[in-house]
Structure formats: C-alpha cells, structure tokens
Coordinates of C-alpha atoms in Angstrom, one line a residue:
M770 CA 7.8 -18.9 21.5
G771 CA 4.8 -20.6 23.0
A772 CA 4.9 -23.8 24.5
M773 CA 3.4 -26.9 22.6
S774 CA 1.3 -29.4 24.4
A775 CA 2.1 -33.2 24.6
S776 CA -0.4 -33.7 21.7
G777 CA 1.3 -31.2 19.6
G778 CA -1.1 -28.4 19.2
P779 CA -0.3 -24.7 20.4
F780 CA -1.4 -23.8 24.0
G781 CA -2.9 -27.1 24.8
F782 CA -5.2 -27.3 21.7
D783 CA -5.2 -30.7 20.2
P784 CA -6.6 -30.4 16.7
R785 CA -7.9 -34.1 16.8
M786 CA -10.6 -33.1 19.3
F787 CA -12.3 -30.9 16.6
E788 CA -12.3 -33.6 13.9
Q789 CA -16.0 -34.4 14.5
V790 CA -17.2 -30.6 14.5
P791 CA -17.6 -29.7 10.8
L792 CA -16.6 -26.0 11.6
F793 CA -13.3 -27.0 13.0
R794 CA -12.1 -29.9 11.0
E795 CA -9.2 -27.8 9.8
L796 CA -8.6 -26.1 13.2
A797 CA -4.9 -27.0 13.1
K798 CA -4.5 -25.0 9.8
V799 CA -6.8 -22.2 11.1
M800 CA -5.1 -21.8 14.5
S801 CA -1.8 -21.6 12.8
W802 CA -2.8 -18.6 10.6
Q803 CA -0.2 -15.9 10.9
G804 CA -1.4 -13.8 7.8
G805 CA -2.7 -10.8 9.8
P806 CA -5.7 -10.0 12.1
V807 CA -8.3 -11.7 9.5
N808 CA -8.0 -15.2 8.3
W809 CA -8.7 -14.5 4.7
D810 CA -8.4 -18.2 3.8
L811 CA -11.2 -19.0 6.2
A812 CA -13.2 -16.0 4.8
G813 CA -13.0 -17.0 1.3
Q814 CA -14.2 -20.5 2.1
T815 CA -17.0 -19.2 4.2
A816 CA -18.0 -16.6 1.6
T817 CA -17.9 -19.2 -1.3
A818 CA -20.2 -21.6 0.6
L819 CA -22.7 -18.7 1.3
G820 CA -22.6 -16.7 -1.8
T821 CA -22.0 -18.7 -4.8
E822 CA -25.7 -20.4 -5.2
G823 CA -26.8 -19.8 -8.9
D824 CA -23.3 -18.6 -9.7
A825 CA -23.8 -16.7 -13.0
A826 CA -23.0 -13.4 -14.5
S827 CA -25.2 -10.8 -16.0
T828 CA -25.9 -11.0 -19.7
G829 CA -23.3 -8.1 -19.9
V830 CA -20.6 -10.8 -19.8
G831 CA -18.1 -10.8 -22.9
H832 CA -17.9 -7.4 -24.5
A833 CA -21.4 -5.9 -23.8
F834 CA -20.6 -4.5 -20.6
G835 CA -17.2 -3.2 -21.6
D836 CA -18.7 -1.7 -24.8
A837 CA -21.4 0.1 -22.4
V838 CA -18.5 1.5 -20.3
A839 CA -16.6 2.7 -23.4
T840 CA -19.7 4.6 -24.4
A841 CA -20.4 5.9 -21.1
E842 CA -16.9 7.4 -20.8
H843 CA -17.5 9.5 -23.8
W844 CA -20.9 10.6 -22.4
L845 CA -19.1 11.5 -19.1
D846 CA -16.4 13.5 -20.8
A847 CA -19.0 15.9 -21.8
V848 CA -20.6 16.4 -18.3
T849 CA -17.7 16.2 -15.8
S850 CA -14.2 17.4 -15.6
L851 CA -13.0 14.2 -13.7
A852 CA -10.6 12.3 -16.0
A853 CA -11.3 8.9 -17.2
V854 CA -9.5 6.0 -15.5
D855 CA -8.6 2.8 -17.5
G856 CA -9.4 -0.5 -15.9
P857 CA -11.3 -3.7 -16.6
A858 CA -15.0 -3.6 -17.2
E859 CA -16.7 -6.8 -17.2
A860 CA -19.5 -8.9 -15.6
L861 CA -18.5 -10.9 -12.7
T862 CA -20.0 -13.9 -11.2
P863 CA -20.5 -14.0 -7.5
S864 CA -17.5 -16.4 -7.2
Q865 CA -15.4 -14.1 -9.2
W866 CA -16.4 -11.1 -7.1
I867 CA -15.7 -13.1 -3.7
A868 CA -12.2 -14.1 -5.1
E869 CA -11.3 -10.3 -5.4
A870 CA -13.5 -8.8 -2.6
V871 CA -13.0 -11.3 0.4
T872 CA -9.3 -10.4 0.7
S873 CA -7.0 -8.2 2.5
Q874 CA -6.9 -5.8 -0.5
G875 CA -10.8 -5.9 -1.0
L876 CA -13.1 -5.8 2.0
G877 CA -10.1 -5.9 4.2
A878 CA -9.5 -2.2 3.8
Y879 CA -12.8 -1.8 6.0
I880 CA -12.5 -4.6 8.2
E881 CA -8.7 -5.2 9.1
P882 CA -8.4 -2.0 11.2
M883 CA -11.0 -3.0 13.7
A884 CA -9.7 -6.5 13.7
A885 CA -6.1 -5.5 14.4
G886 CA -7.4 -3.1 17.2
A887 CA -9.3 -6.1 18.8
A888 CA -6.3 -8.4 18.5
D889 CA -3.9 -5.8 20.1
A890 CA -6.3 -5.2 23.0
L891 CA -6.8 -8.9 23.8
G892 CA -2.9 -9.4 23.4
E893 CA -2.2 -6.5 25.8
Q894 CA -4.8 -6.9 28.4
L895 CA -5.6 -10.6 28.8
P896 CA -8.6 -11.3 31.2
D897 CA -7.6 -13.1 34.4
E898 CA -9.5 -16.3 33.3
L899 CA -7.4 -16.4 30.2
R900 CA -4.1 -15.9 32.2
Q901 CA -5.1 -18.8 34.5
L902 CA -5.9 -21.0 31.6
G903 CA -2.5 -20.4 29.9
A904 CA -0.5 -20.6 33.3
G905 CA 0.5 -24.2 32.6
A906 CA 0.8 -24.0 28.8
G907 CA 3.5 -21.4 28.2
G908 CA 2.1 -18.3 29.9
D909 CA 0.9 -15.2 28.3
D910 CA 3.0 -15.5 25.0
A911 CA 1.2 -18.7 24.2
M912 CA -2.1 -17.3 25.1
R913 CA -1.4 -14.1 23.1
Q914 CA -0.6 -16.5 20.1
A915 CA -3.7 -18.5 20.6
M916 CA -5.9 -15.5 21.0
S917 CA -4.4 -13.9 18.0
S918 CA -5.3 -17.1 15.8
L919 CA -8.8 -17.1 17.4
G920 CA -9.4 -13.5 16.6
A921 CA -8.3 -13.9 13.0
M922 CA -10.4 -17.1 12.8
L923 CA -13.5 -15.2 14.3
Y924 CA -13.0 -12.2 11.9
G925 CA -12.4 -14.4 9.0
M926 CA -15.8 -16.1 9.6
Q927 CA -17.5 -12.7 10.0
A928 CA -15.8 -11.3 7.0
G929 CA -16.8 -14.5 4.9
V930 CA -20.4 -14.1 6.1
I931 CA -20.5 -10.5 5.1
G932 CA -18.8 -11.4 1.8
G933 CA -21.1 -14.2 1.0
H934 CA -24.3 -12.2 1.5
L935 CA -23.0 -9.3 -0.4
A936 CA -22.2 -11.6 -3.3
Q937 CA -25.9 -12.5 -3.6
Q938 CA -27.1 -9.0 -3.0
L939 CA -24.9 -6.5 -4.8
W940 CA -25.6 -5.0 -8.2
S941 CA -22.1 -4.0 -9.1
C942 CA -18.5 -3.5 -7.8
Y943 CA -19.5 0.1 -6.5
D944 CA -22.9 -0.7 -5.2
L945 CA -21.9 0.2 -1.7
G946 CA -20.7 3.6 -2.9
V947 CA -17.2 2.8 -2.2
P948 CA -14.6 0.2 -3.8
T949 CA -15.3 -3.4 -2.9
I950 CA -12.5 -4.6 -5.1
D951 CA -9.7 -3.0 -7.1
A952 CA -11.0 0.6 -7.5
R953 CA -10.2 0.5 -11.2
R954 CA -12.4 -2.5 -12.0
V955 CA -16.1 -2.0 -12.9
G956 CA -19.0 -4.2 -13.7
P957 CA -22.1 -5.9 -12.6
V958 CA -22.0 -8.8 -10.0
G959 CA -24.3 -11.8 -10.5
T960 CA -27.5 -11.4 -12.3
A961 CA -29.5 -8.7 -10.3
L962 CA -29.3 -6.2 -13.4
D963 CA -31.1 -8.8 -15.6
H964 CA -33.7 -9.7 -12.9
F965 CA -34.3 -5.8 -12.3
A966 CA -34.8 -5.1 -16.1
G967 CA -37.2 -8.1 -16.3
D968 CA -39.1 -7.4 -13.2
Y969 CA -39.8 -3.7 -14.4
D970 CA -40.2 -4.4 -18.0
L971 CA -37.1 -2.3 -18.8
D972 CA -34.8 -2.5 -21.8
V973 CA -31.7 -4.4 -20.5
A974 CA -29.4 -2.5 -22.6
E975 CA -30.6 0.8 -21.2
V976 CA -30.0 -0.4 -17.7
R977 CA -26.6 -1.6 -18.6
H978 CA -25.6 1.7 -20.0
W979 CA -27.1 3.3 -16.9
L980 CA -25.1 1.1 -14.8
A981 CA -22.1 1.6 -16.9
L982 CA -22.4 5.4 -16.4
S983 CA -22.6 5.0 -12.5
E984 CA -19.6 2.5 -12.3
A985 CA -17.6 4.7 -14.5
V986 CA -18.1 7.9 -12.5
H987 CA -17.3 6.1 -9.2
R988 CA -14.1 4.7 -10.9
R989 CA -13.2 8.4 -11.8
M990 CA -13.7 9.4 -8.2
F991 CA -12.2 6.7 -6.3
A992 CA -9.4 5.6 -8.6
G993 CA -8.8 9.0 -10.2
V994 CA -9.0 11.5 -7.2
S995 CA -6.2 10.3 -4.7
W996 CA -7.4 12.3 -1.7
L997 CA -10.7 10.6 -1.9
S998 CA -9.7 7.1 -1.3
D999 CA -7.0 8.3 1.0
E1000 CA -9.7 10.2 3.2
V1001 CA -12.0 7.1 3.3
A1002 CA -9.1 4.9 4.5
S1003 CA -8.2 7.5 7.0
L1004 CA -11.7 7.7 8.5
V1005 CA -11.9 3.9 8.8
R1006 CA -8.5 3.8 10.6
E1007 CA -10.0 6.6 12.8
F1008 CA -13.1 4.7 13.4
A1009 CA -11.1 1.6 14.5
A1010 CA -8.8 3.7 16.7
A1011 CA -11.8 5.3 18.7
A1012 CA -13.2 1.9 19.5
D1013 CA -13.2 0.8 23.1
F1014 CA -11.8 -2.8 23.1
D1015 CA -12.5 -4.1 26.4
P1016 CA -11.1 -7.6 26.7
Q1017 CA -13.5 -8.7 29.4
S1018 CA -16.5 -7.5 27.3
L1019 CA -15.1 -9.3 24.3
M1020 CA -14.8 -12.6 26.4
D1021 CA -18.4 -12.0 27.9
S1022 CA -19.7 -11.8 24.2
L1023 CA -18.3 -15.3 23.6
G1024 CA -20.4 -16.6 26.3
G1025 CA -18.4 -15.7 29.4
G1026 CA -15.3 -17.7 28.8
L1027 CA -13.6 -20.2 26.5
D1028 CA -13.2 -23.9 27.2
P1029 CA -11.0 -25.6 24.7
S1030 CA -12.0 -29.0 26.0
D1031 CA -15.6 -28.3 25.0
P1032 CA -15.4 -27.8 21.2
Q1033 CA -19.2 -27.8 20.8
A1034 CA -19.6 -24.9 23.3
L1035 CA -16.8 -23.1 21.7
Q1036 CA -18.4 -23.5 18.2
Q1037 CA -21.7 -22.2 19.3
A1038 CA -20.0 -19.2 21.1
L1039 CA -18.3 -18.3 17.8
E1040 CA -21.2 -18.7 15.6
S1041 CA -23.2 -16.3 17.8
S1042 CA -24.3 -13.0 16.1
D1043 CA -23.0 -11.3 19.3
A1044 CA -19.6 -12.7 19.2
F1045 CA -16.9 -9.9 19.7
A1046 CA -19.5 -7.6 19.5
I1047 CA -18.3 -4.0 20.3
E1048 CA -20.7 -1.1 21.2
P1049 CA -19.7 2.0 19.1
T1050 CA -18.3 4.8 21.3
T1051 CA -19.4 8.4 21.1
A1052 CA -16.0 9.1 19.2
Q1053 CA -16.7 6.4 16.8
R1054 CA -20.4 7.7 16.1
R1055 CA -18.9 11.2 15.2
V1056 CA -16.2 9.5 12.8
L1057 CA -19.1 7.5 11.1
D1058 CA -21.1 10.6 10.6
R1059 CA -18.2 12.0 8.7
L1060 CA -17.7 8.9 6.7
Q1061 CA -21.5 8.7 6.0
A1062 CA -21.5 12.3 5.0
L1063 CA -18.5 11.8 2.5
V1064 CA -20.1 8.7 1.0
S1065 CA -23.4 10.6 0.6
F1066 CA -21.6 13.4 -1.1
T1067 CA -19.9 11.2 -3.7
E1068 CA -23.2 9.3 -4.2
A1069 CA -25.1 12.7 -4.9
Y1070 CA -22.3 13.8 -7.2
A1071 CA -22.4 10.5 -9.1
D1072 CA -26.3 10.6 -9.3
T1073 CA -26.2 14.2 -10.7
V1074 CA -23.4 13.4 -13.3
V1075 CA -25.2 10.2 -14.4
R1076 CA -28.5 12.2 -14.8
S1077 CA -26.8 14.8 -16.8
A1078 CA -25.1 12.4 -19.0
A1079 CA -28.3 9.9 -19.6
T1080 CA -31.2 12.5 -19.8
E1081 CA -31.0 12.9 -23.6
R1082 CA -29.8 9.2 -24.3
L1083 CA -31.7 6.8 -22.0
P1084 CA -35.5 7.3 -22.8
S1085 CA -36.2 4.9 -19.6
L1086 CA -33.8 6.8 -17.2
A1087 CA -36.8 8.2 -15.1
R1088 CA -38.3 4.7 -14.7
I1089 CA -34.8 3.2 -14.0
E1090 CA -34.3 5.8 -11.2
E1091 CA -37.8 5.4 -9.7
A1092 CA -37.5 1.4 -9.7
R1093 CA -34.0 1.6 -8.4

C-alpha cells in the first residue's frame, strides 16, 4: 500500500489544492481511479462536454432507419454470401453514441492496449526525478500508484477529446471502417446524413438506404466473420506491443517534470497536444501498414457489395458516391 500524506491524499497530493482549477475539481475521484489504464468516467464527461452541441439524431429516428436496414438485408442477400447478423438498427444522437463508444468496450478496444503499455513502462522504469519525488511519500509503490492514476487520467482526457470530436463528425457507427460500438449495432450518428442530402439536393430516403446497405454489410463482416474482428484486435495489440515506451521521454513530453505543488503548470502540461506523445517505431509502422491494408480491403469489399446491391435500386447512387 502506498503511504498517505497528512492531508489525506495519495502520494502527497492534497485534493484541496486543485479546487480552484476547473479541470481538477474532482481530482480526488480521478486520482483514485482503479478501473484500468484509461479513466472512462473522465473520458465520457470530456466527450459529452465537447461532442453534444446540437444533440439530435437523423430523421431516421424511429422506424425509418430500421426499415431501411431490413430492406437492405434483402438486397444484400442477393449479392453476397455473408450471412445477415441481427442487431439494433436506429439513428443515434451524439450523446447516445458517446455513451456506448467512449467506454472500454467501444473505443477502448483501440486505445487501452497503448494506454496499458505506457502505464506498465512508467511503473517499471520510473525516471530518477520521480523516484526522488516519491522518496518521502511511500517510495516506488506510492509513485507507481500515482503514475497509474495520472496515466489513466491523461488517456481518459485524450479518449474523451477523440470521442467528442468523432461524435460531431461521424456519419454512422461504421464510418471509420471498423466498429466504434457493439459490432451488431448500426445506424447514423447525429444529423450528418440529413445535412448531406440537403447540401447535395439528394433524396434523403435514397441516402438512408445507401447508408443502411453500407452499415449492414459492415455488420455482416465484423459481427459475422469471427476471424476479422479477432485479426483487427490482434493487430492493435501488436501495434501497442511494438511501441517504445521510454519513461523519460514521456516525462519530457509533460514539460520536463511534474510538480504537484503547482497545479496550474500540471494542468497546462496535461492539456498539451504533445502530452505523452510517442514516436511510432519502425515495427509499429509495419503493423500499421498491415492494419490499414486490412481495413482498406474491407472498405473496398463493402463498396463493391453496396454498389452491386444498389445499382438498379437507387437512381441517385452515382451522385451519392461522388458527393460522399
């Protein structure tokens, strides 16, 4: 167990000294996080703050998108041997998407392996300055506990920023080419579909059916072909394992050090876009090439299948593809 300071905070951190810093008003709760390498509570709060402006769903809300997917499944049966997969099909507001995506089960599949690697590296190879800082407050164990919480907080903030921006930019659950939430769930996110149809003077029902085809074929791949989702997960883990987590470099990216007595400086360091930045290694680039090739293959397959299913059914298909 790590030592507690006289003020009651772990490793000499007094939560009261952060009360006037908005980002750290709940530092006591954040620094006690024990739910894994990413603080998903903080991530969800951050994403919600950034990504729920104009929180509305597409006009596909209700039965419209579900009906479009049901029709799309029949069309797909005629052009692909991939079996249909049951699952929810409905339009999501940005906040609904955030609630499912900014979690360990959602975007965590892509973020947590890297976060865990960084946490392990910091715990095993504490820089000298941190060992000295922790010498009078419980030693290495207390410092590892503090750094684990700090790392989870940082990755939680970064995951929240990513999730918040995606919530405002995504068209749909599979817009990234891989699942962002439960692989069985499909649907538009926000109102991008409606704006797209309006901006290009397209029939929103045709655009909805086109998106339903795309979402449904992605679901057939990622929820119905077990080796595909397993391979993506394996490549993500391999990418994380190939990283060079140099603890001193990680500390340098936080401005060269941490001073818990200066919360303003700590806040500025954590808010920096370079915080905990890690330069990809040669091995990571090779893994990334393989991952990108796999996703490109699935995207090309999906485009081909959608085009085959829609050519005779959606008169505006060429215009939709060109505008998209």
